[in-house]
Amino acid sequence: MQFRHLGRSGLKVSEISYGNWITHGSQVEEDAAKECVSAALDEGITTFDTADVYAGTRAEEVLGRALKGVRRESLEIFTKVYWPTGAGQNDRGLSRKHVTESINGSLRRLQTDYVDLYQAHRYDHETPLEETLKTFDDLVRQGKVLYVGVSEWNASQIADALRIADQMGFDRLVSNQPQYSMLWRVIESEVVPLCEKEGVGQIVWSPIAQGVLTGKYLPGQAPPSGSRATDPTGSNFISRMLDDDVLTRVQNLKPIAADLGLTMAQLAVAWVLRNPNVSSAIVGATRPEQVRDNVKASGVKLDDEVMARIDDVLGPVVERDPARTESPAARP
């Protein structure tokens, strides 16, 4: 396993991290989840990403139990706040009230005194940015959070947060967690240049495009039973990629992976790690074998010729519009 700095911070993370969106507490049983976490640890993954909203808070509980007994100092545990975790008007968003209550709940469920990274899961248009950043800074001062970041913020929102932090003397953002893959490159034109300049690293989710880049989804055929495309929680993200043109082009990536001695999943993860602004790529799993397969992408170097071949194959199906990075206009 290779390691990278999280942005310009001193914190190092495993360049492949383990995430439990959709899987823990919902798609797989707890015993299987624990086996996947154990496989991740065995393979050298030290970075684990979750969120309070995953599986209605159950994902944090499962991860907390799975990591129980592991030396805390050897791990980097990340979680997030924004989406609803209850029925009340203040059980959502990035207000001081919700952020403070959410971190306390997350720490309890994760069975830890602190998280290494706390992330604003979306931008909250209903809360002054100064309020959120001050609250994050307070959590750092209290020792409950070591570093702060965001997820799915656009370039102007990240720039505003950095400017306010500098003006007010708050801890700066060190990371952004966007969707990023061969098929979804919306961060490349605006977010990445800003973040490279400002020392903000990307912790990318869905590097395998919800499984589409494994090649298991075939054009003209129904999705395999039990796959991400059939899960009600995640299917809305993958549905836009289940186009026959997309799926046909993905099948044409197989010779490239074969020439390199890689699986399709390894090629997809290695592709995102080729971007120097990427600090870590998040992989999920329903079986330990998937973890063991994905981690083999660590340290793989794709040359310019391979990158060009991939671009030629995918052509016009790649999404590049930076406007696709958006947060709800009002709290959900």
Short mmCIF file of C-alpha atoms in Angstrom, two decimals:
data_model
loop_
_atom_site.label_atom_id
_atom_site.label_comp_id
_atom_site.label_asym_id
_atom_site.label_seq_id
_atom_site.Cartn_x
_atom_site.Cartn_y
_atom_site.Cartn_z
CA MET A 1 0.00 0.00 0.00
CA GLN A 2 1.25 3.45 -0.94
CA PHE A 3 0.51 6.57 1.14
CA ARG A 4 -0.08 10.20 0.21
CA HIS A 5 -0.46 13.48 2.07
CA LEU A 6 -4.02 14.68 2.54
CA GLY A 7 -3.76 17.91 0.60
CA ARG A 8 -0.96 20.08 1.94
CA SER A 9 -1.49 18.82 5.49
CA GLY A 10 0.96 16.67 7.40
CA LEU A 11 -1.56 13.82 7.57
CA LYS A 12 -0.77 10.79 5.43
CA VAL A 13 -3.55 8.49 4.22
CA SER A 14 -3.56 5.20 2.37
CA GLU A 15 -3.98 6.04 -1.31
CA ILE A 16 -6.83 3.52 -1.36
CA SER A 17 -9.33 4.02 1.44
CA TYR A 18 -12.27 1.90 2.50
CA GLY A 19 -15.76 3.41 2.42
CA ASN A 20 -19.04 1.97 3.65
CA TRP A 21 -21.72 3.97 1.84
CA ILE A 22 -24.66 1.66 0.97
CA THR A 23 -22.87 -1.51 2.09
CA HIS A 24 -22.57 -1.51 5.90
CA GLY A 25 -25.87 -1.63 7.73
CA SER A 26 -27.87 -2.09 4.55
CA GLN A 27 -26.61 -4.07 1.54
CA VAL A 28 -24.49 -6.59 3.45
CA GLU A 29 -24.83 -8.33 6.82
CA GLU A 30 -22.63 -7.22 9.68
CA ASP A 31 -20.45 -10.33 9.66
CA ALA A 32 -19.65 -9.76 5.98
CA ALA A 33 -18.96 -6.08 6.67
CA LYS A 34 -16.50 -7.02 9.41
CA GLU A 35 -14.77 -9.45 7.04
CA CYS A 36 -14.37 -6.67 4.47
CA VAL A 37 -12.90 -4.31 7.07
CA SER A 38 -10.55 -7.04 8.25
CA ALA A 39 -9.44 -7.63 4.65
CA ALA A 40 -8.86 -3.89 4.23
CA LEU A 41 -6.65 -3.81 7.32
CA ASP A 42 -4.76 -6.91 6.19
CA GLU A 43 -4.06 -5.26 2.83
CA GLY A 44 -2.61 -2.14 4.43
CA ILE A 45 -5.59 0.22 4.23
CA THR A 46 -5.51 2.59 7.19
CA THR A 47 -8.09 5.15 6.02
CA PHE A 48 -11.80 4.51 6.57
CA ASP A 49 -14.57 6.79 5.33
CA THR A 50 -18.20 6.88 6.45
CA ALA A 51 -20.99 9.39 7.19
CA ASP A 52 -23.67 9.89 9.80
CA VAL A 53 -26.44 9.46 7.20
CA TYR A 54 -25.27 6.16 5.73
CA ALA A 55 -27.82 3.43 6.41
CA GLY A 56 -29.65 5.78 8.77
CA THR A 57 -26.58 6.06 11.10
CA ARG A 58 -26.11 2.27 11.20
CA ALA A 59 -23.04 2.36 8.96
CA GLU A 60 -21.05 4.28 11.57
CA GLU A 61 -22.09 1.77 14.24
CA VAL A 62 -20.99 -1.19 12.11
CA LEU A 63 -17.65 0.44 11.31
CA GLY A 64 -17.10 1.28 14.96
CA ARG A 65 -17.63 -2.32 15.98
CA ALA A 66 -15.51 -3.63 13.09
CA LEU A 67 -12.55 -1.44 14.12
CA LYS A 68 -12.89 -2.13 17.84
CA GLY A 69 -9.60 -3.39 19.25
CA VAL A 70 -7.49 -1.91 16.44
CA ARG A 71 -4.88 0.59 17.65
CA ARG A 72 -6.64 3.93 17.16
CA GLU A 73 -3.44 5.81 16.34
CA SER A 74 -2.86 3.52 13.35
CA LEU A 75 -6.13 4.55 11.68
CA GLU A 76 -7.53 7.59 9.90
CA ILE A 77 -11.30 7.68 10.42
CA PHE A 78 -13.37 10.11 8.34
CA THR A 79 -17.05 10.97 8.67
CA LYS A 80 -19.45 13.65 7.42
CA VAL A 81 -22.39 15.88 8.34
CA TYR A 82 -25.24 17.55 6.40
CA TRP A 83 -27.96 15.11 5.32
CA PRO A 84 -30.97 14.43 7.61
CA THR A 85 -30.40 12.11 10.55
CA GLY A 86 -33.80 12.72 12.15
CA ALA A 87 -37.24 14.19 11.56
CA GLY A 88 -36.63 17.60 13.14
CA GLN A 89 -35.95 20.83 11.28
CA ASN A 90 -32.51 21.03 12.87
CA ASP A 91 -31.60 17.40 12.23
CA ARG A 92 -29.93 18.43 8.96
CA GLY A 93 -27.71 21.05 7.40
CA LEU A 94 -24.57 22.75 8.69
CA SER A 95 -25.88 24.92 11.52
CA ARG A 96 -23.90 25.10 14.74
CA LYS A 97 -26.64 23.08 16.44
CA HIS A 98 -26.73 20.24 13.94
CA VAL A 99 -22.95 20.03 13.41
CA THR A 100 -22.31 19.94 17.18
CA GLU A 101 -24.96 17.31 17.82
CA SER A 102 -23.91 15.26 14.80
CA ILE A 103 -20.25 15.00 15.76
CA ASN A 104 -21.23 13.82 19.23
CA GLY A 105 -23.47 11.16 17.71
CA SER A 106 -20.81 10.08 15.26
CA LEU A 107 -18.15 9.74 17.95
CA ARG A 108 -20.50 7.64 20.04
CA ARG A 109 -21.39 5.34 17.14
CA LEU A 110 -17.78 5.03 15.97
CA GLN A 111 -16.61 4.36 19.55
CA THR A 112 -13.81 6.91 19.35
CA ASP A 113 -12.87 10.17 21.04
CA TYR A 114 -12.08 11.96 17.79
CA VAL A 115 -12.25 11.68 14.01
CA ASP A 116 -9.26 12.44 11.84
CA LEU A 117 -11.33 14.27 9.23
CA TYR A 118 -14.79 15.83 9.52
CA GLN A 119 -16.45 16.77 6.24
CA ALA A 120 -19.37 18.98 5.24
CA HIS A 121 -21.29 16.49 3.12
CA ARG A 122 -22.82 19.21 0.92
CA TYR A 123 -22.91 23.01 0.90
CA ASP A 124 -25.69 24.43 3.09
CA HIS A 125 -27.31 27.44 1.43
CA GLU A 126 -29.38 28.08 4.58
CA THR A 127 -26.47 28.54 6.99
CA PRO A 128 -23.90 31.35 6.88
CA LEU A 129 -20.58 29.86 5.85
CA GLU A 130 -18.91 31.70 8.74
CA GLU A 131 -21.13 29.84 11.22
CA THR A 132 -20.22 26.43 9.83
CA LEU A 133 -16.50 27.18 9.64
CA LYS A 134 -16.43 28.61 13.16
CA THR A 135 -18.17 25.49 14.46
CA PHE A 136 -15.69 23.25 12.64
CA ASP A 137 -12.85 25.29 14.09
CA ASP A 138 -14.31 24.94 17.58
CA LEU A 139 -14.43 21.15 17.15
CA VAL A 140 -10.76 21.18 16.22
CA ARG A 141 -9.96 23.21 19.35
CA GLN A 142 -12.00 20.74 21.44
CA GLY A 143 -9.99 17.81 20.06
CA LYS A 144 -13.02 16.07 18.57
CA VAL A 145 -11.81 16.70 15.00
CA LEU A 146 -8.24 16.86 13.70
CA TYR A 147 -8.82 18.13 10.15
CA VAL A 148 -11.79 19.53 8.25
CA GLY A 149 -12.96 19.07 4.69
CA VAL A 150 -15.97 19.16 2.40
CA SER A 151 -17.72 16.88 -0.06
CA GLU A 152 -19.21 17.78 -3.44
CA TRP A 153 -18.59 21.53 -3.10
CA ASN A 154 -17.95 23.50 -6.27
CA ALA A 155 -14.87 25.63 -6.84
CA SER A 156 -16.44 28.94 -5.79
CA GLN A 157 -17.77 27.44 -2.55
CA ILE A 158 -14.38 25.98 -1.68
CA ALA A 159 -12.69 29.30 -2.52
CA ASP A 160 -15.14 31.20 -0.27
CA ALA A 161 -14.45 28.81 2.61
CA LEU A 162 -10.70 29.20 2.25
CA ARG A 163 -10.95 32.99 2.10
CA ILE A 164 -13.10 33.16 5.24
CA ALA A 165 -10.82 30.76 7.10
CA ASP A 166 -7.81 32.90 6.25
CA GLN A 167 -9.58 36.11 7.27
CA MET A 168 -10.89 34.70 10.56
CA GLY A 169 -7.89 32.55 11.49
CA PHE A 170 -9.86 29.29 11.30
CA ASP A 171 -8.41 25.93 10.37
CA ARG A 172 -8.41 25.66 6.57
CA LEU A 173 -10.05 22.91 4.57
CA VAL A 174 -7.55 20.20 3.66
CA SER A 175 -9.79 18.05 1.49
CA ASN A 176 -12.75 17.73 -0.84
CA GLN A 177 -14.61 14.48 -1.47
CA PRO A 178 -16.04 14.48 -5.00
CA GLN A 179 -17.29 11.81 -7.35
CA TYR A 180 -14.48 11.12 -9.84
CA SER A 181 -13.84 8.40 -12.38
CA MET A 182 -12.96 7.86 -16.03
CA LEU A 183 -16.61 8.55 -16.81
CA TRP A 184 -17.21 11.43 -14.37
CA ARG A 185 -14.55 14.16 -14.63
CA VAL A 186 -16.51 17.25 -13.59
CA ILE A 187 -13.87 18.37 -11.07
CA GLU A 188 -11.04 18.62 -13.57
CA SER A 189 -11.68 22.06 -15.08
CA GLU A 190 -12.35 24.16 -11.95
CA VAL A 191 -12.13 22.28 -8.65
CA VAL A 192 -8.77 20.57 -9.22
CA PRO A 193 -6.85 23.70 -10.36
CA LEU A 194 -8.12 25.66 -7.36
CA CYS A 195 -7.35 22.83 -4.95
CA GLU A 196 -3.85 22.30 -6.35
CA LYS A 197 -3.14 25.99 -5.78
CA GLU A 198 -4.63 26.04 -2.27
CA GLY A 199 -3.33 22.71 -0.97
CA VAL A 200 -6.66 20.88 -0.85
CA GLY A 201 -6.57 17.17 -1.70
CA GLN A 202 -9.29 15.10 -3.32
CA ILE A 203 -10.64 11.98 -1.59
CA VAL A 204 -12.59 10.60 -4.51
CA TRP A 205 -15.65 8.39 -4.31
CA SER A 206 -16.98 6.03 -6.95
CA PRO A 207 -13.70 5.59 -8.84
CA ILE A 208 -15.22 2.46 -10.39
CA ALA A 209 -18.40 4.40 -11.31
CA GLN A 210 -20.65 2.40 -8.99
CA GLY A 211 -19.32 -0.81 -10.55
CA VAL A 212 -19.92 0.20 -14.17
CA LEU A 213 -16.18 0.26 -14.87
CA THR A 214 -15.80 -3.36 -13.78
CA GLY A 215 -17.55 -4.29 -17.03
CA LYS A 216 -20.17 -6.41 -15.27
CA TYR A 217 -23.04 -4.36 -16.68
CA LEU A 218 -23.60 -5.42 -20.27
CA PRO A 219 -25.32 -3.41 -23.02
CA GLY A 220 -28.83 -4.61 -23.76
CA GLN A 221 -29.03 -6.74 -20.61
CA ALA A 222 -30.69 -6.24 -17.22
CA PRO A 223 -28.35 -5.45 -14.31
CA PRO A 224 -27.13 -8.51 -12.36
CA SER A 225 -29.25 -9.43 -9.33
CA GLY A 226 -27.91 -7.94 -6.10
CA SER A 227 -25.77 -5.36 -7.90
CA ARG A 228 -25.55 -1.66 -7.04
CA ALA A 229 -27.96 -0.90 -9.89
CA THR A 230 -30.69 -2.87 -8.14
CA ASP A 231 -30.16 -1.26 -4.72
CA PRO A 232 -32.75 1.49 -4.09
CA THR A 233 -30.23 3.62 -2.18
CA GLY A 234 -27.54 3.77 -4.82
CA SER A 235 -29.34 3.07 -8.09
CA ASN A 236 -30.14 6.74 -8.74
CA PHE A 237 -26.40 7.48 -9.02
CA ILE A 238 -25.66 4.60 -11.37
CA SER A 239 -28.75 4.84 -13.59
CA ARG A 240 -27.32 7.68 -15.69
CA MET A 241 -24.38 5.46 -16.65
CA LEU A 242 -26.46 2.44 -17.69
CA ASP A 243 -26.66 3.64 -21.26
CA ASP A 244 -25.86 1.15 -24.01
CA ASP A 245 -23.29 3.47 -25.60
CA VAL A 246 -21.53 3.90 -22.24
CA LEU A 247 -21.63 0.18 -21.48
CA THR A 248 -20.36 -0.76 -24.94
CA ARG A 249 -17.42 1.63 -24.63
CA VAL A 250 -16.61 0.26 -21.17
CA GLN A 251 -16.45 -3.25 -22.64
CA ASN A 252 -13.85 -1.89 -25.06
CA LEU A 253 -11.60 -1.02 -22.12
CA LYS A 254 -11.05 -4.71 -21.39
CA PRO A 255 -8.14 -5.14 -23.84
CA ILE A 256 -6.36 -2.18 -22.23
CA ALA A 257 -6.68 -3.72 -18.76
CA ALA A 258 -5.60 -7.13 -20.11
CA ASP A 259 -2.49 -5.66 -21.77
CA LEU A 260 -1.47 -4.22 -18.38
CA GLY A 261 -2.27 -7.38 -16.43
CA LEU A 262 -4.96 -5.55 -14.48
CA THR A 263 -8.58 -6.22 -13.74
CA MET A 264 -11.05 -3.61 -14.92
CA ALA A 265 -11.54 -2.40 -11.34
CA GLN A 266 -7.78 -2.05 -10.83
CA LEU A 267 -7.49 -0.05 -14.06
CA ALA A 268 -10.28 2.29 -12.92
CA VAL A 269 -8.73 2.91 -9.50
CA ALA A 270 -5.25 3.36 -10.96
CA TRP A 271 -6.71 5.91 -13.40
CA VAL A 272 -7.98 8.23 -10.65
CA LEU A 273 -4.74 7.84 -8.69
CA ARG A 274 -2.87 9.11 -11.75
CA ASN A 275 -4.19 12.58 -10.85
CA PRO A 276 -1.64 14.16 -8.47
CA ASN A 277 -4.39 16.13 -6.68
CA VAL A 278 -6.04 12.88 -5.58
CA SER A 279 -4.97 11.97 -2.06
CA SER A 280 -7.01 8.78 -1.84
CA ALA A 281 -9.56 6.75 -3.79
CA ILE A 282 -12.45 5.29 -1.81
CA VAL A 283 -13.46 1.72 -2.57
CA GLY A 284 -16.39 -0.17 -1.12
CA ALA A 285 -17.02 -3.88 -1.02
CA THR A 286 -19.63 -6.51 -0.27
CA ARG A 287 -17.02 -9.31 -0.23
CA PRO A 288 -13.41 -9.42 1.05
CA GLU A 289 -12.19 -10.55 -2.39
CA GLN A 290 -13.28 -7.21 -3.84
CA VAL A 291 -11.08 -5.38 -1.34
CA ARG A 292 -8.11 -7.58 -2.15
CA ASP A 293 -8.62 -7.00 -5.87
CA ASN A 294 -8.97 -3.22 -5.62
CA VAL A 295 -5.89 -2.64 -3.45
CA LYS A 296 -3.67 -4.06 -6.16
CA ALA A 297 -4.15 -0.73 -7.96
CA SER A 298 -1.96 0.93 -5.35
CA GLY A 299 1.38 1.84 -6.88
CA VAL A 300 0.28 1.12 -10.46
CA LYS A 301 1.57 3.81 -12.84
CA LEU A 302 -0.37 4.40 -16.06
CA ASP A 303 1.66 6.08 -18.78
CA ASP A 304 0.49 8.77 -21.19
CA GLU A 305 -0.15 6.26 -23.96
CA VAL A 306 -2.54 4.25 -21.78
CA MET A 307 -4.36 7.40 -20.69
CA ALA A 308 -4.77 8.40 -24.35
CA ARG A 309 -6.12 4.96 -25.28
CA ILE A 310 -8.70 5.22 -22.51
CA ASP A 311 -9.78 8.66 -23.73
CA ASP A 312 -10.10 7.37 -27.29
CA VAL A 313 -12.32 4.49 -26.17
CA LEU A 314 -14.63 6.54 -23.95
CA GLY A 315 -14.85 9.57 -26.21
CA PRO A 316 -18.06 11.60 -25.86
CA VAL A 317 -19.64 9.62 -23.01
CA VAL A 318 -17.35 11.26 -20.42
CA GLU A 319 -19.18 13.85 -18.27
CA ARG A 320 -17.07 16.98 -17.81
CA ASP A 321 -19.56 19.77 -16.98
CA PRO A 322 -18.49 21.42 -13.68
CA ALA A 323 -22.08 22.54 -13.12
CA ARG A 324 -22.92 18.91 -12.30
CA THR A 325 -21.36 19.50 -8.88
CA GLU A 326 -24.28 20.98 -6.95
CA SER A 327 -25.85 20.97 -3.51
CA PRO A 328 -29.58 21.21 -2.73
CA ALA A 329 -30.91 24.77 -2.84
CA ALA A 330 -32.66 24.08 0.47
CA ARG A 331 -32.00 21.53 3.18
CA PRO A 332 -33.66 18.18 2.35
#
